[in-house]
XYZ file of N, CA, C and O in Angstrom:
464
model
N -8.865 -16.874 28.542
C -7.601 -16.050 28.194
C -7.277 -16.266 26.790
O -7.190 -17.393 26.325
N -6.926 -15.148 26.152
C -6.556 -15.156 24.633
C -5.002 -15.661 24.491
O -4.178 -14.987 25.075
N -4.731 -16.575 23.743
C -3.442 -16.914 23.670
C -2.660 -15.813 22.986
O -3.037 -14.913 22.204
N -1.297 -15.805 23.226
C -0.373 -14.605 22.753
C -0.438 -14.553 21.230
O -0.247 -13.513 20.673
N -0.484 -15.678 20.673
C -0.434 -15.692 19.056
C -1.654 -14.888 18.426
O -1.532 -14.284 17.492
N -2.760 -14.974 19.225
C -3.993 -14.276 18.707
C -3.840 -12.745 19.048
O -4.273 -12.006 18.168
N -3.207 -12.525 20.159
C -3.060 -11.053 20.330
C -2.088 -10.442 19.366
O -2.098 -9.200 18.987
N -1.026 -11.267 18.889
C -0.184 -10.717 17.931
C -0.771 -10.378 16.553
O -0.370 -9.539 15.894
N -1.880 -11.131 16.274
C -2.575 -10.880 15.097
C -3.451 -9.617 15.196
O -3.920 -8.960 14.149
N -3.792 -9.240 16.333
C -4.646 -7.869 16.574
C -3.772 -6.763 16.585
O -4.261 -5.586 16.144
N -2.582 -6.822 17.021
C -1.762 -5.579 17.067
C -0.426 -5.709 16.361
O 0.256 -6.708 16.402
N -0.119 -4.753 15.472
C 1.162 -4.687 14.809
C 2.258 -4.198 15.686
O 1.934 -3.451 16.599
N 3.367 -4.677 15.481
C 4.507 -4.332 16.089
C 5.029 -2.875 15.744
O 5.574 -2.790 14.589
N 4.909 -1.900 16.433
C 5.148 -0.540 15.961
C 6.725 -0.283 15.883
O 7.196 0.813 15.530
N 7.602 -1.221 16.361
C 9.105 -1.166 16.131
C 9.411 -1.540 14.595
O 10.511 -1.227 14.271
N 8.551 -2.103 13.884
C 8.717 -2.442 12.569
C 8.560 -1.332 11.631
O 7.704 -0.401 11.906
N 9.199 -1.306 10.542
C 8.832 -0.118 9.504
C 7.558 -0.373 9.020
O 6.953 -1.483 9.040
N 7.018 0.910 8.682
C 5.587 0.956 8.222
C 5.409 0.650 6.710
O 6.159 1.090 5.951
N 4.320 -0.130 6.340
C 4.052 -0.358 5.064
C 2.711 0.140 4.747
O 1.711 -0.125 5.532
N 2.495 0.981 3.843
C 1.214 1.473 3.451
C 0.860 1.083 2.038
O 1.621 0.766 1.229
N -0.360 0.857 1.652
C -0.944 0.266 0.333
C -1.505 1.438 -0.495
O -1.903 2.365 0.012
N -1.419 1.002 -1.784
C -2.121 2.069 -2.754
C -2.755 1.027 -3.786
O -2.099 0.127 -4.274
N -4.043 1.399 -4.033
C -4.803 0.559 -4.792
C -5.687 1.558 -5.788
O -6.318 2.423 -5.142
N -5.768 1.230 -7.132
C -6.638 1.826 -7.954
C -7.928 1.055 -8.148
O -7.953 0.019 -8.744
N -8.993 1.487 -7.781
C -10.350 0.733 -7.748
C -10.655 0.519 -9.191
O -11.379 -0.560 -9.572
N -10.490 1.447 -10.048
C -10.902 1.422 -11.370
C -10.350 0.208 -12.145
O -10.880 -0.290 -13.153
N -9.260 -0.349 -11.564
C -8.652 -1.586 -12.131
C -9.208 -2.879 -11.742
O -8.714 -3.938 -12.107
N -10.094 -2.813 -10.739
C -10.639 -4.073 -10.030
C -12.026 -4.241 -10.280
O -12.829 -3.312 -10.514
N -12.499 -5.407 -10.211
C -13.983 -5.818 -10.472
C -14.856 -5.401 -9.637
O -16.134 -5.214 -9.848
N -14.537 -5.368 -8.259
C -15.581 -5.002 -7.103
C -14.791 -4.551 -5.994
O -13.614 -4.754 -5.841
N -15.694 -3.924 -5.023
C -15.201 -3.628 -3.676
C -14.540 -4.882 -2.933
O -13.762 -4.554 -1.959
N -15.175 -5.969 -3.156
C -14.746 -7.105 -2.591
C -13.306 -7.406 -2.871
O -12.497 -7.864 -1.992
N -12.918 -7.191 -4.114
C -11.560 -7.549 -4.468
C -10.673 -6.575 -3.790
O -9.584 -6.851 -3.493
N -11.090 -5.208 -3.619
C -10.201 -4.293 -2.885
C -10.068 -4.794 -1.395
O -8.896 -4.754 -0.939
N -11.069 -5.367 -0.803
C -10.964 -5.732 0.513
C -10.009 -7.061 0.658
O -9.228 -7.132 1.555
N -10.034 -7.911 -0.360
C -9.128 -9.034 -0.422
C -7.682 -8.562 -0.640
O -6.756 -9.077 0.002
N -7.488 -7.461 -1.369
C -6.148 -7.072 -1.601
C -5.583 -6.369 -0.396
O -4.416 -6.615 -0.058
N -6.470 -5.736 0.386
C -6.029 -5.090 1.647
C -5.636 -6.106 2.668
O -4.569 -6.137 3.298
N -6.321 -7.373 2.688
C -5.973 -8.391 3.599
C -4.665 -9.049 3.187
O -3.862 -9.390 3.925
N -4.395 -9.205 1.700
C -3.297 -9.839 1.240
C -2.048 -8.850 1.398
O -0.966 -9.413 1.784
N -2.244 -7.470 1.384
C -1.186 -6.694 1.815
C -0.889 -6.752 3.276
O 0.417 -6.641 3.645
N -1.752 -6.969 4.111
C -1.382 -7.069 5.599
C -0.602 -8.457 5.850
O 0.296 -8.409 6.511
N -1.017 -9.453 5.131
C -0.222 -10.800 5.204
C 1.396 -10.492 4.702
O 2.264 -10.924 5.225
N 1.334 -9.885 3.581
C 2.759 -9.560 2.938
C 3.474 -8.629 3.846
O 4.625 -8.877 4.016
N 2.780 -7.682 4.511
C 3.627 -6.877 5.384
C 4.313 -7.625 6.495
O 5.383 -7.409 6.845
N 3.398 -8.619 7.191
C 3.916 -9.323 8.189
C 5.215 -10.295 7.795
O 6.168 -10.322 8.391
N 4.851 -10.813 6.631
C 5.949 -11.661 6.131
C 7.189 -11.082 5.685
O 8.262 -11.639 6.040
N 7.120 -9.761 5.340
C 8.304 -8.977 4.927
C 8.903 -8.317 6.015
O 9.765 -7.416 5.800
N 8.314 -8.328 7.226
C 8.827 -7.634 8.279
C 8.368 -6.241 8.566
O 8.972 -5.328 9.298
N 7.146 -5.806 8.079
C 6.592 -4.578 8.242
C 5.343 -4.522 9.113
O 4.869 -5.673 9.369
N 5.041 -3.391 9.518
C 3.867 -3.227 10.210
C 2.854 -2.514 9.306
O 3.252 -1.488 8.610
N 1.647 -3.064 8.905
C 0.769 -2.615 7.988
C -0.014 -1.500 8.394
O -0.584 -1.524 9.544
N 0.087 -0.381 7.661
C -0.731 0.812 7.814
C -1.970 0.957 6.954
O -2.498 -0.019 6.491
N -2.291 2.098 6.645
C -3.571 2.408 5.865
C -3.325 2.036 4.383
O -2.110 2.163 3.883
N -4.367 1.739 3.730
C -4.287 1.381 2.292
C -5.034 2.590 1.600
O -6.199 2.709 1.911
N -4.396 3.275 0.669
C -5.024 4.430 -0.065
C -5.673 3.779 -1.214
O -5.051 3.142 -1.984
N -6.914 4.152 -1.278
C -7.710 3.469 -2.530
C -8.172 4.735 -3.413
O -8.989 5.632 -2.785
N -7.579 4.711 -4.674
C -8.053 5.730 -5.646
C -9.367 5.358 -6.071
O -9.530 4.311 -6.884
N -10.481 5.917 -5.751
C -11.871 5.648 -6.084
C -12.174 6.163 -7.520
O -13.062 5.350 -8.343
N -11.768 7.278 -7.933
C -12.250 7.787 -9.376
C -11.005 7.578 -10.312
O -9.922 7.849 -10.052
N -11.434 7.098 -11.581
C -10.469 6.796 -12.575
C -9.738 8.119 -12.902
O -8.683 8.119 -13.721
N -10.481 9.172 -12.825
C -9.895 10.526 -13.378
C -9.213 11.264 -12.366
O -8.905 12.568 -12.651
N -9.076 10.889 -11.110
C -8.467 11.646 -10.032
C -7.228 10.936 -9.310
O -7.047 9.729 -9.595
N -6.543 11.734 -8.860
C -5.250 11.186 -8.158
C -5.301 11.629 -6.690
O -4.185 11.749 -6.244
N -6.458 11.850 -6.185
C -6.564 12.333 -4.790
C -5.891 11.383 -3.733
O -5.177 11.869 -2.738
N -6.080 10.121 -3.926
C -5.560 9.137 -2.972
C -4.033 9.130 -3.126
O -3.207 9.022 -2.195
N -3.420 9.225 -4.247
C -2.129 9.288 -4.672
C -1.498 10.565 -4.020
O -0.273 10.489 -3.339
N -2.081 11.680 -4.139
C -1.703 12.925 -3.479
C -1.500 12.739 -1.988
O -0.604 13.197 -1.370
N -2.597 12.187 -1.423
C -2.611 11.942 0.014
C -1.506 10.906 0.565
O -0.841 11.101 1.530
N -1.333 10.019 -0.386
C -0.209 8.979 -0.095
C 1.174 9.764 -0.097
O 2.105 9.588 0.723
N 1.427 10.578 -1.139
C 2.659 11.392 -1.308
C 2.861 12.331 -0.006
O 3.899 12.397 0.511
N 1.782 12.844 0.367
C 1.865 13.746 1.625
C 2.165 12.978 2.823
O 3.024 13.459 3.580
N 1.467 11.728 2.907
C 1.751 10.996 4.145
C 3.251 10.550 4.160
O 3.955 10.599 5.160
N 3.763 9.985 3.017
C 5.058 9.374 3.146
C 6.135 10.591 3.335
O 7.290 10.483 3.900
N 5.811 11.727 2.902
C 6.596 12.869 3.012
C 6.788 13.258 4.497
O 7.877 13.910 4.846
N 5.932 12.910 5.370
C 6.036 13.153 6.747
C 6.369 12.060 7.657
O 6.317 12.176 8.847
N 6.653 10.849 6.997
C 6.783 9.626 7.810
C 8.105 9.179 7.490
O 8.370 9.005 6.217
N 8.909 8.706 8.384
C 10.148 8.116 8.238
C 10.092 6.747 8.276
O 9.125 6.004 8.881
N 11.006 6.023 7.431
C 11.080 4.570 7.379
C 9.759 3.867 7.006
O 9.228 2.883 7.601
N 9.077 4.322 5.960
C 7.853 3.743 5.459
C 8.119 3.206 3.952
O 8.995 3.800 3.272
N 7.173 2.302 3.509
C 7.510 1.780 2.170
C 5.905 1.648 1.703
O 5.068 1.613 2.467
N 5.727 1.401 0.506
C 4.514 1.379 -0.194
C 4.307 0.088 -0.820
O 5.409 -0.490 -1.530
N 3.337 -0.509 -0.807
C 3.011 -1.816 -1.583
C 1.774 -1.615 -2.435
O 0.843 -0.893 -2.192
N 1.909 -2.019 -3.687
C 0.780 -1.938 -4.722
C 0.615 -3.335 -5.238
O 1.557 -4.199 -5.263
N -0.550 -3.561 -5.676
C -0.960 -5.023 -6.261
C -0.173 -5.452 -7.411
O 0.110 -6.576 -7.526
N 0.067 -4.477 -8.247
C 0.836 -4.836 -9.575
C 1.212 -3.515 -10.199
O 0.789 -2.399 -9.622
N 2.177 -3.564 -11.131
C 2.569 -2.323 -11.646
C 1.572 -1.460 -12.387
O 1.630 -0.274 -12.542
N 0.374 -2.031 -12.829
C -0.664 -1.257 -13.296
C -1.213 -0.209 -12.374
O -1.686 0.956 -12.830
N -1.134 -0.489 -11.122
C -1.587 0.507 -10.158
C -0.737 1.772 -10.055
O -1.292 2.840 -9.481
N 0.397 1.855 -10.631
C 1.217 3.007 -10.488
C 1.469 3.486 -12.021
O 2.388 4.167 -12.216
N 0.535 3.157 -12.902
C 0.685 3.699 -14.221
C -0.239 5.029 -14.205
O -1.281 5.027 -13.513
N 0.267 5.979 -14.912
C -0.478 7.284 -15.016
C -1.957 7.115 -15.618
O -2.002 6.238 -16.555
N -2.796 7.776 -15.106
C -4.229 7.672 -15.569
C -4.345 7.960 -17.048
O -5.005 7.360 -17.826
N -3.623 9.015 -17.433
C -3.735 9.447 -18.831
C -2.492 9.199 -19.751
O -2.352 9.680 -20.887
N -1.934 8.128 -19.297
C -0.849 7.606 -20.281
C 0.059 6.619 -19.793
O -0.085 6.262 -18.485
N 0.899 6.100 -20.505
C 1.663 4.939 -20.108
C 2.997 5.425 -19.392
O 4.073 4.670 -19.622
N 2.849 6.329 -18.501
C 4.028 6.739 -17.646
C 4.028 5.885 -16.347
O 2.845 5.908 -15.660
N 5.076 5.144 -16.053
C 5.326 4.486 -14.851
C 5.607 5.439 -13.784
O 6.675 5.930 -13.683
N 4.741 5.638 -12.854
C 4.865 6.489 -11.701
C 5.758 5.903 -10.617
O 6.245 6.689 -9.861
N 6.148 4.688 -10.730
C 6.984 3.917 -9.668
C 8.192 4.741 -9.478
O 8.691 5.161 -8.383
N 9.058 4.836 -10.542
C 10.406 5.555 -10.398
C 10.403 6.926 -10.055
O 11.060 7.323 -9.299
N 9.295 7.553 -10.674
C 9.168 8.998 -10.283
C 8.663 9.132 -8.866
O 9.224 10.109 -8.070
N 7.786 8.409 -8.372
C 7.406 8.418 -6.909
C 8.626 8.083 -5.862
O 8.744 8.760 -5.064
N 9.330 7.047 -6.296
C 10.503 6.659 -5.425
C 11.521 7.708 -5.386
O 12.022 7.979 -4.379
N 11.788 8.357 -6.576
C 12.879 9.511 -6.687
C 12.329 10.755 -5.875
O 13.025 11.356 -5.216
N 11.125 11.148 -6.064
C 10.498 12.304 -5.511
C 10.407 12.167 -3.981
O 10.442 13.031 -3.245
N 9.950 11.048 -3.466
C 9.653 10.826 -2.047
C 10.593 10.087 -1.282
O 10.808 10.133 0.051
N 11.643 9.428 -1.978
C 12.610 8.487 -1.141
C 12.050 7.316 -0.540
O 12.672 6.676 0.180
N 10.806 6.965 -1.102
C 10.195 5.749 -0.545
C 10.215 4.624 -1.439
O 9.876 4.804 -2.559
N 10.446 3.444 -0.934
C 10.423 2.348 -1.787
C 8.959 1.745 -2.138
O 8.072 1.961 -1.367
N 8.621 1.351 -3.450
C 7.533 0.827 -3.704
C 7.681 -0.648 -3.964
O 8.525 -1.011 -4.723
N 6.927 -1.502 -3.291
C 7.028 -2.893 -3.408
C 5.845 -3.483 -4.066
O 4.718 -2.862 -4.110
N 5.994 -4.557 -4.730
C 4.878 -5.147 -5.518
C 4.327 -6.366 -4.639
O 5.035 -7.158 -4.034
N 2.992 -6.607 -4.518
C 2.256 -7.548 -3.746
C 2.670 -8.962 -4.521
O 2.282 -8.962 -5.743
N 3.157 -9.841 -3.865
C 3.428 -11.139 -4.481
C 2.745 -12.276 -3.662
O 2.397 -12.040 -2.353
N 2.287 -13.258 -4.374
C 1.618 -14.227 -3.595
C 2.505 -15.601 -3.254
O 3.477 -15.604 -3.720
C-alpha cells in the first residue's frame, strides 16, 4: 500500500490557487535545464501554497506563441499566478521592455520569480 505522503506527491490539491510557468528556451543551455526548471517550479508551487499547472515554453527566440497562449489561458482562469525563472524571461524579445508590469496590468495576474 502506498503511504499517503507519496500520494500527496502525485496529486495536486485542486483547492489551492493555480500556478503556471513560463520559460524562454533561448535563454537556457539545454532542454535538460528546462526540465530542471519545471521541477523547481513544482517545488516552489507547493512551498508557496499553489497547485502547479502547465509550464509554457517559448521555443523560438523570434516568437511569442507561448506567451500568447499563456495570456489566453490566464484570461479564462480565475485565481491563477505565473512563475518565471528570472526577470530575463519576461523581457521583450526585440528590446529591453519589461513585460512583467504590462502582463500583470493587462491580465490581472501576478507574476512571481522562482527562488531557490
